[in-house]
Structures are given as structure tokens and as C-alpha cells.
Amino acid sequence: QVQLVESGGGLVQPGGSLRLSCAASGRIFRLNVMGWYRQAPGKQRDLVASITSDGSTNYADSVKGRFTISRDNAENTAYLQMNSLKPEDTAVYYCNANLRTEIGRSSNNYWGQGTQVTVSS
């Protein structure tokens, strides 16, 4: 079993900051890409940022320069530092991890339960 546990969401004023965490636990042989997605009401789930095991990052255009993704490979944890938050950043944020549970098995995607981020005055 693999679990992804997110934390750090909440209510923040426009221009404020939040830091999300995602800890992966359970049977993990190799943790590949970790990413953050978000889904606003009535919209599809979109990629916000991702990071490979060697630290290569990718960001949605809407968050470039404001959000920073990082990871601690020793702790199987990914972080999303969100600065200069805007009302349009309001969404449920989901952690995703592509990982292999055993040697010889193919990699699969796993999702966290989601954490609400609300940006409002």
C-alpha cells in the first residue's frame, strides 16, 4: 500500500503565501516524478508543478515565478511554496507521485486526498 498525505492548505489573503507538503509512505521501491495538480469547482484537474527525482522542474505558465516545487528524496516528500497568491489560485490541490513499489514492476500514479487552498480577502 502507498499513501500520499498532503498538508498545508488553508485560507490566505491575496498576496499571501502558503506551503504545501506531500509525504509518500508505504511500499516504495523507486519514487520517480512528484507533482502538484489543482482543481477548481467546475473545472478540470490541471498540473501546477512537477519535479523529477534528480530535481528537474516543470511549472504551469500561470504559476511561474510565484510557486516553487521542491522535494526531499530521503523523506519521500514534496513541497510547493506558493507566494503572491491570487484569488484564481483557489482550488483543491492534489499531490501526485509516479512510483514503483517493487523491482521488476511497472510504475504507477498515486494521488493524495487533496487539500483546499482559498485565496480571498
mmCIF file of C-alpha atoms in Angstrom:
data_model
loop_
_atom_site.group_PDB
_atom_site.id
_atom_site.type_symbol
_atom_site.label_atom_id
_atom_site.label_comp_id
_atom_site.label_asym_id
_atom_site.label_seq_id
_atom_site.Cartn_x
_atom_site.Cartn_y
_atom_site.Cartn_z
ATOM 1 C CA GLN A 1 0.000 0.000 0.000
ATOM 2 C CA VAL A 2 1.111 3.507 -0.810
ATOM 3 C CA GLN A 3 -0.199 6.636 0.854
ATOM 4 C CA LEU A 4 0.248 10.278 -0.073
ATOM 5 C CA VAL A 5 -0.620 12.650 2.749
ATOM 6 C CA GLU A 6 -0.928 16.348 1.983
ATOM 7 C CA SER A 7 -0.895 19.222 4.424
ATOM 8 C CA GLY A 8 -0.572 22.987 4.487
ATOM 9 C CA GLY A 9 -3.702 24.235 2.779
ATOM 10 C CA GLY A 10 -5.934 26.939 4.183
ATOM 11 C CA LEU A 11 -7.319 30.434 3.781
ATOM 12 C CA VAL A 12 -4.960 33.241 2.842
ATOM 13 C CA GLN A 13 -5.368 36.814 1.652
ATOM 14 C CA PRO A 14 -4.338 37.856 -1.860
ATOM 15 C CA GLY A 15 -0.601 38.414 -1.974
ATOM 16 C CA GLY A 16 -0.017 35.954 0.835
ATOM 17 C CA SER A 17 1.915 32.690 0.947
ATOM 18 C CA LEU A 18 1.295 29.056 1.764
ATOM 19 C CA ARG A 19 3.488 25.980 1.764
ATOM 20 C CA LEU A 20 2.025 22.592 0.882
ATOM 21 C CA SER A 21 3.650 19.295 1.830
ATOM 22 C CA CYS A 22 3.111 15.807 0.433
ATOM 23 C CA ALA A 23 4.611 12.811 2.200
ATOM 24 C CA ALA A 24 4.670 9.446 0.442
ATOM 25 C CA SER A 25 4.789 6.310 2.575
ATOM 26 C CA GLY A 26 4.337 2.571 2.308
ATOM 27 C CA ARG A 27 5.872 0.137 -0.149
ATOM 28 C CA ILE A 28 8.087 2.359 -2.300
ATOM 29 C CA PHE A 29 10.945 0.949 -4.330
ATOM 30 C CA ARG A 30 11.576 3.964 -6.534
ATOM 31 C CA LEU A 31 9.883 7.343 -6.424
ATOM 32 C CA ASN A 32 10.009 9.000 -9.820
ATOM 33 C CA VAL A 33 8.148 12.219 -10.605
ATOM 34 C CA MET A 34 6.181 14.034 -7.925
ATOM 35 C CA GLY A 35 3.737 16.733 -8.829
ATOM 36 C CA TRP A 36 1.021 19.066 -7.675
ATOM 37 C CA TYR A 37 -2.279 19.439 -9.511
ATOM 38 C CA ARG A 38 -5.242 21.636 -8.744
ATOM 39 C CA GLN A 39 -8.934 21.548 -9.478
ATOM 40 C CA ALA A 40 -11.299 24.473 -9.098
ATOM 41 C CA PRO A 41 -15.087 23.934 -8.944
ATOM 42 C CA GLY A 42 -16.461 23.055 -12.353
ATOM 43 C CA LYS A 43 -13.019 22.818 -13.931
ATOM 44 C CA GLN A 44 -10.674 20.012 -14.848
ATOM 45 C CA ARG A 45 -7.682 18.989 -12.782
ATOM 46 C CA ASP A 46 -4.571 20.691 -14.135
ATOM 47 C CA LEU A 47 -0.862 20.322 -13.497
ATOM 48 C CA VAL A 48 0.628 23.077 -11.360
ATOM 49 C CA ALA A 49 4.207 21.883 -10.999
ATOM 50 C CA SER A 50 6.256 18.696 -11.113
ATOM 51 C CA ILE A 51 9.737 17.595 -10.092
ATOM 52 C CA THR A 52 11.796 14.583 -11.100
ATOM 53 C CA SER A 53 13.987 12.530 -8.797
ATOM 54 C CA ASP A 54 17.067 14.459 -9.964
ATOM 55 C CA GLY A 55 15.400 17.831 -9.342
ATOM 56 C CA SER A 56 14.252 18.898 -12.790
ATOM 57 C CA THR A 57 11.134 21.038 -12.508
ATOM 58 C CA ASN A 58 8.206 22.000 -14.678
ATOM 59 C CA TYR A 59 5.589 24.698 -13.999
ATOM 60 C CA ALA A 60 2.297 25.819 -15.424
ATOM 61 C CA ASP A 61 2.656 29.247 -17.028
ATOM 62 C CA SER A 62 0.136 30.714 -14.587
ATOM 63 C CA VAL A 63 2.366 29.999 -11.562
ATOM 64 C CA LYS A 64 5.862 30.577 -12.950
ATOM 65 C CA GLY A 65 7.794 32.997 -10.787
ATOM 66 C CA ARG A 66 5.349 32.640 -7.891
ATOM 67 C CA PHE A 67 5.388 28.933 -6.978
ATOM 68 C CA THR A 68 8.383 26.727 -6.251
ATOM 69 C CA ILE A 69 8.327 22.952 -6.086
ATOM 70 C CA SER A 70 10.989 21.024 -4.200
ATOM 71 C CA ARG A 71 11.473 17.573 -2.735
ATOM 72 C CA ASP A 72 13.370 15.719 -0.067
ATOM 73 C CA ASN A 73 14.278 12.334 -1.522
ATOM 74 C CA ALA A 74 15.371 10.948 1.839
ATOM 75 C CA GLU A 75 11.918 11.670 3.269
ATOM 76 C CA ASN A 76 9.896 10.922 0.089
ATOM 77 C CA THR A 77 8.320 14.336 0.493
ATOM 78 C CA ALA A 78 7.480 17.071 -1.975
ATOM 79 C CA TYR A 79 6.744 20.695 -1.190
ATOM 80 C CA LEU A 80 5.008 23.517 -3.010
ATOM 81 C CA GLN A 81 5.888 27.012 -1.860
ATOM 82 C CA MET A 82 3.199 29.379 -3.104
ATOM 83 C CA ASN A 83 3.871 33.115 -2.981
ATOM 84 C CA SER A 84 1.962 36.127 -4.278
ATOM 85 C CA LEU A 85 -1.236 34.128 -4.191
ATOM 86 C CA LYS A 86 -4.189 35.301 -6.258
ATOM 87 C CA PRO A 87 -7.915 34.561 -5.955
ATOM 88 C CA GLU A 88 -7.650 32.490 -9.131
ATOM 89 C CA ASP A 89 -5.274 30.123 -7.312
ATOM 90 C CA THR A 90 -8.237 28.978 -5.222
ATOM 91 C CA ALA A 91 -8.697 25.238 -5.741
ATOM 92 C CA VAL A 92 -8.241 21.830 -4.213
ATOM 93 C CA TYR A 93 -4.587 20.920 -4.583
ATOM 94 C CA TYR A 94 -3.700 17.279 -5.139
ATOM 95 C CA CYS A 95 -0.331 15.596 -4.808
ATOM 96 C CA ASN A 96 0.630 13.011 -7.400
ATOM 97 C CA ALA A 97 3.507 10.565 -7.331
ATOM 98 C CA ASN A 98 4.710 8.208 -10.029
ATOM 99 C CA LEU A 99 6.458 5.343 -8.326
ATOM 100 C CA ARG A 100 7.409 1.710 -8.436
ATOM 101 C CA THR A 101 6.523 -0.484 -5.469
ATOM 102 C CA GLU A 102 8.834 -3.379 -6.285
ATOM 103 C CA ILE A 103 11.793 -4.113 -8.528
ATOM 104 C CA GLY A 104 10.546 -5.510 -11.810
ATOM 105 C CA ARG A 105 7.106 -3.956 -11.511
ATOM 106 C CA SER A 106 5.937 -1.087 -13.698
ATOM 107 C CA SER A 107 5.465 2.380 -12.262
ATOM 108 C CA ASN A 108 2.017 3.694 -11.380
ATOM 109 C CA ASN A 109 0.474 7.006 -10.412
ATOM 110 C CA TYR A 110 -0.861 7.628 -6.925
ATOM 111 C CA TRP A 111 -2.928 10.533 -5.634
ATOM 112 C CA GLY A 112 -3.336 12.251 -2.317
ATOM 113 C CA GLN A 113 -6.704 13.162 -0.845
ATOM 114 C CA GLY A 114 -6.389 16.846 -1.720
ATOM 115 C CA THR A 115 -6.065 19.985 0.358
ATOM 116 C CA GLN A 116 -8.143 23.134 -0.048
ATOM 117 C CA VAL A 117 -6.429 26.423 -0.811
ATOM 118 C CA THR A 118 -8.630 29.507 -0.684
ATOM 119 C CA VAL A 119 -7.307 32.948 -1.583
ATOM 120 C CA SER A 120 -9.729 35.631 -0.513
ATOM 121 C CA SER A 121 -9.885 38.909 1.329
#
